[in-house]
């Protein structure tokens, strides 16, 4: 079965794009009219004839009739019920016996539940494929990391062998000289601040200064 009329129409247009065949969707009555010849191309409008101007409905019907007549592939949409089963059989038999029709394909539209199940299965398959692809990528990354760790371990062993006899100290002469200079600068600054704090002036002030020579 097919998904919908729109799907089969779109797929048919895509399949016949190279051959430039005209595809059109019609009803069963229009299909019978095409086979019987009751649906024909509308007559061309005479120039200067302003009296017989067709209405919009007539123009639309004429345009549709033109498309039906010019179509190379007709997709017949039929609403199936008990009253039209015999008509459907008659139309199919008539289409098969008609010389102007090369191929007749009979199909049906699948139910909504079937379509949902198919979409669910397709979605689950895509999810499983993506999950497997992700697991493969993770496994490849894990192997790459293990190989890199193994290489790093080998390089570490080589470096240990090369650095044998080399000793490391916690302090270089430059660092020791800097620490001693900082300690000296701190002590000198402390002494200077202490001496400046020890400077004091007189506590008593007089309004009249003593005479010269009589300060004591």
Short mmCIF file of C-alpha atoms in Angstrom, two decimals:
data_model
loop_
_atom_site.label_atom_id
_atom_site.label_comp_id
_atom_site.label_asym_id
_atom_site.label_seq_id
_atom_site.Cartn_x
_atom_site.Cartn_y
_atom_site.Cartn_z
CA UNK A 1 0.00 0.00 0.00
CA UNK A 2 0.90 3.68 -0.27
CA UNK A 3 1.06 6.34 2.41
CA UNK A 4 -1.26 8.91 0.82
CA UNK A 5 -2.39 10.39 -2.49
CA UNK A 6 0.05 13.25 -2.04
CA UNK A 7 2.93 10.82 -1.53
CA UNK A 8 2.20 8.76 -4.65
CA UNK A 9 1.68 11.93 -6.68
CA UNK A 10 5.01 13.39 -5.52
CA UNK A 11 6.90 10.15 -6.11
CA UNK A 12 5.37 9.77 -9.58
CA UNK A 13 6.40 13.30 -10.54
CA UNK A 14 9.92 12.65 -9.34
CA UNK A 15 10.11 9.34 -11.24
CA UNK A 16 8.84 10.89 -14.49
CA UNK A 17 10.87 14.10 -14.25
CA UNK A 18 13.41 13.02 -16.88
CA UNK A 19 10.74 11.90 -19.36
CA UNK A 20 8.76 15.14 -18.75
CA UNK A 21 5.46 13.31 -18.37
CA UNK A 22 2.51 15.27 -17.01
CA UNK A 23 1.00 13.81 -13.83
CA UNK A 24 -2.43 14.79 -12.53
CA UNK A 25 -4.75 13.50 -9.79
CA UNK A 26 -8.42 13.00 -10.71
CA UNK A 27 -11.57 11.40 -9.34
CA UNK A 28 -13.13 8.24 -10.72
CA UNK A 29 -15.87 10.22 -12.49
CA UNK A 30 -13.26 12.41 -14.21
CA UNK A 31 -11.29 9.32 -15.20
CA UNK A 32 -14.38 7.78 -16.76
CA UNK A 33 -15.04 11.05 -18.56
CA UNK A 34 -11.49 11.00 -19.95
CA UNK A 35 -11.97 7.44 -21.25
CA UNK A 36 -15.45 8.17 -22.67
CA UNK A 37 -14.36 11.42 -24.26
CA UNK A 38 -16.92 13.51 -22.41
CA UNK A 39 -14.11 15.60 -20.93
CA UNK A 40 -12.45 17.46 -23.76
CA UNK A 41 -10.23 20.46 -24.18
CA UNK A 42 -12.28 23.68 -23.99
CA UNK A 43 -12.73 25.62 -27.20
CA UNK A 44 -10.43 28.58 -27.67
CA UNK A 45 -11.95 31.97 -26.95
CA UNK A 46 -12.49 34.17 -29.99
CA UNK A 47 -10.71 37.48 -30.04
CA UNK A 48 -12.98 40.46 -29.55
CA UNK A 49 -15.74 38.36 -28.03
CA UNK A 50 -16.63 40.37 -24.95
CA UNK A 51 -20.16 39.06 -24.58
CA UNK A 52 -19.41 35.50 -23.51
CA UNK A 53 -17.00 36.05 -20.62
CA UNK A 54 -16.75 32.87 -18.50
CA UNK A 55 -17.07 33.09 -14.74
CA UNK A 56 -14.28 32.13 -12.34
CA UNK A 57 -15.92 28.76 -11.74
CA UNK A 58 -16.10 28.06 -15.48
CA UNK A 59 -12.50 29.17 -15.95
CA UNK A 60 -11.39 26.84 -13.14
CA UNK A 61 -13.35 23.91 -14.63
CA UNK A 62 -11.91 24.60 -18.09
CA UNK A 63 -8.38 24.72 -16.69
CA UNK A 64 -8.90 21.42 -14.89
CA UNK A 65 -10.37 19.79 -18.01
CA UNK A 66 -7.32 20.93 -19.99
CA UNK A 67 -4.97 19.36 -17.43
CA UNK A 68 -6.95 16.10 -17.48
CA UNK A 69 -6.82 15.90 -21.28
CA UNK A 70 -3.10 16.79 -21.45
CA UNK A 71 -2.03 14.48 -18.60
CA UNK A 72 0.14 11.49 -19.48
CA UNK A 73 -0.24 9.81 -16.06
CA UNK A 74 -3.53 9.93 -14.16
CA UNK A 75 -3.74 9.11 -10.46
CA UNK A 76 -7.32 8.19 -9.61
CA UNK A 77 -8.41 8.84 -6.03
CA UNK A 78 -11.40 6.71 -5.02
CA UNK A 79 -13.29 6.70 -1.73
CA UNK A 80 -14.08 3.02 -1.24
CA UNK A 81 -17.44 1.96 0.21
CA UNK A 82 -19.91 -0.79 -0.42
CA UNK A 83 -21.95 1.29 -2.90
CA UNK A 84 -19.02 1.90 -5.27
CA UNK A 85 -17.25 -1.45 -5.28
CA UNK A 86 -19.03 -2.57 -8.47
CA UNK A 87 -18.31 0.78 -10.11
CA UNK A 88 -14.63 0.42 -9.24
CA UNK A 89 -14.50 -3.05 -10.79
CA UNK A 90 -16.24 -1.79 -13.92
CA UNK A 91 -13.87 1.16 -14.27
CA UNK A 92 -10.78 -1.04 -13.82
CA UNK A 93 -11.99 -3.54 -16.42
CA UNK A 94 -12.82 -0.71 -18.82
CA UNK A 95 -9.38 0.88 -18.31
CA UNK A 96 -7.65 -2.44 -19.01
CA UNK A 97 -9.60 -2.87 -22.25
CA UNK A 98 -8.93 0.70 -23.42
CA UNK A 99 -6.19 0.82 -26.08
CA UNK A 100 -5.06 4.34 -25.18
CA UNK A 101 -4.11 3.22 -21.64
CA UNK A 102 -0.85 1.30 -21.47
CA UNK A 103 -0.64 0.37 -17.78
CA UNK A 104 -3.15 0.11 -14.95
CA UNK A 105 -1.86 -0.13 -11.37
CA UNK A 106 -4.26 -0.80 -8.51
CA UNK A 107 -3.13 -0.01 -4.98
CA UNK A 108 -4.57 1.01 -1.63
CA UNK A 109 -3.71 3.48 1.13
CA UNK A 110 -2.42 1.91 4.29
CA UNK A 111 -4.10 2.46 7.62
CA UNK A 112 -2.95 5.04 10.13
CA UNK A 113 -1.89 2.38 12.67
CA UNK A 114 0.26 0.58 10.11
CA UNK A 115 1.98 3.82 9.09
CA UNK A 116 2.65 4.72 12.73
CA UNK A 117 4.14 1.29 13.39
CA UNK A 118 6.38 1.58 10.33
CA UNK A 119 7.59 5.02 11.39
CA UNK A 120 8.23 3.76 14.91
CA UNK A 121 10.26 0.82 13.58
CA UNK A 122 12.23 3.10 11.25
CA UNK A 123 12.90 5.54 14.08
CA UNK A 124 14.05 2.70 16.34
CA UNK A 125 16.37 1.37 13.64
CA UNK A 126 17.91 4.84 13.18
CA UNK A 127 18.34 5.14 16.95
CA UNK A 128 20.03 1.73 17.14
CA UNK A 129 22.38 2.63 14.28
CA UNK A 130 23.31 5.93 15.94
CA UNK A 131 23.89 4.16 19.25
CA UNK A 132 26.15 1.54 17.64
CA UNK A 133 28.05 4.28 15.80
CA UNK A 134 28.54 6.16 19.08
CA UNK A 135 29.78 3.02 20.83
CA UNK A 136 32.30 2.44 18.03
CA UNK A 137 33.56 6.01 18.33
CA UNK A 138 33.90 5.69 22.11
CA UNK A 139 35.75 2.39 21.74
CA UNK A 140 38.12 3.94 19.19
CA UNK A 141 38.80 6.91 21.48
CA UNK A 142 39.37 4.56 24.44
CA UNK A 143 41.90 2.53 22.44
CA UNK A 144 43.63 5.73 21.32
CA UNK A 145 43.91 6.96 24.93
CA UNK A 146 45.27 3.60 26.08
CA UNK A 147 47.88 3.67 23.33
CA UNK A 148 48.88 7.23 24.24
CA UNK A 149 49.12 6.31 27.94
CA UNK A 150 51.31 3.35 27.02
CA UNK A 151 53.57 5.59 24.94
CA UNK A 152 53.78 8.12 27.78
CA UNK A 153 54.72 5.37 30.23
CA UNK A 154 57.48 4.19 27.92
CA UNK A 155 58.72 7.76 27.53
CA UNK A 156 58.69 8.19 31.32
CA UNK A 157 60.83 5.10 31.78
CA UNK A 158 63.26 6.38 29.16
CA UNK A 159 63.46 9.77 30.89
CA UNK A 160 64.11 8.12 34.26
CA UNK A 161 66.99 6.21 32.74
CA UNK A 162 68.38 9.37 31.15
CA UNK A 163 68.07 11.44 34.38
CA UNK A 164 69.87 8.96 36.58
CA UNK A 165 72.55 10.79 38.64
CA UNK A 166 70.71 14.14 38.42
CA UNK A 167 69.64 15.67 41.77
CA UNK A 168 67.09 18.37 42.44
CA UNK A 169 67.38 21.06 45.17
CA UNK A 170 64.63 23.06 46.82
CA UNK A 171 66.49 26.40 46.67
CA UNK A 172 68.96 27.97 44.26
CA UNK A 173 71.61 30.55 45.22
CA UNK A 174 69.60 33.31 43.61
CA UNK A 175 66.53 32.46 45.68
CA UNK A 176 68.61 32.35 48.90
CA UNK A 177 70.19 35.76 48.14
CA UNK A 178 66.76 37.25 47.51
CA UNK A 179 65.40 35.94 50.80
CA UNK A 180 68.41 37.29 52.76
CA UNK A 181 68.08 40.71 51.10
CA UNK A 182 64.37 40.81 51.96
CA UNK A 183 65.16 39.94 55.59
CA UNK A 184 67.85 42.68 55.78
CA UNK A 185 65.51 45.26 54.22
CA UNK A 186 62.77 44.33 56.71
CA UNK A 187 65.09 44.74 59.75
CA UNK A 188 66.41 48.10 58.55
CA UNK A 189 62.88 49.36 57.87
CA UNK A 190 61.74 48.26 61.36
CA UNK A 191 64.69 50.03 63.03
CA UNK A 192 64.06 53.24 61.08
CA UNK A 193 60.35 53.30 61.93
CA UNK A 194 61.19 52.65 65.63
CA UNK A 195 63.71 55.53 65.75
CA UNK A 196 61.23 57.90 64.09
CA UNK A 197 58.66 56.96 66.70
CA UNK A 198 61.09 57.77 69.52
CA UNK A 199 61.45 61.43 68.47
CA UNK A 200 59.61 63.69 70.98
CA UNK A 201 59.19 67.43 71.53
CA UNK A 202 58.49 69.53 74.66
CA UNK A 203 55.22 69.14 76.40
CA UNK A 204 55.00 72.64 78.06
CA UNK A 205 54.74 75.91 76.14
CA UNK A 206 55.09 79.45 77.70
CA UNK A 207 53.80 82.73 76.46
CA UNK A 208 57.01 84.66 77.37
CA UNK A 209 60.34 83.38 76.41
CA UNK A 210 63.13 83.55 79.09
CA UNK A 211 65.81 86.21 78.77
CA UNK A 212 68.96 85.43 77.02
CA UNK A 213 71.42 83.80 79.38
CA UNK A 214 68.70 82.89 81.86
CA UNK A 215 67.28 79.85 80.11
CA UNK A 216 68.19 77.59 83.03
#
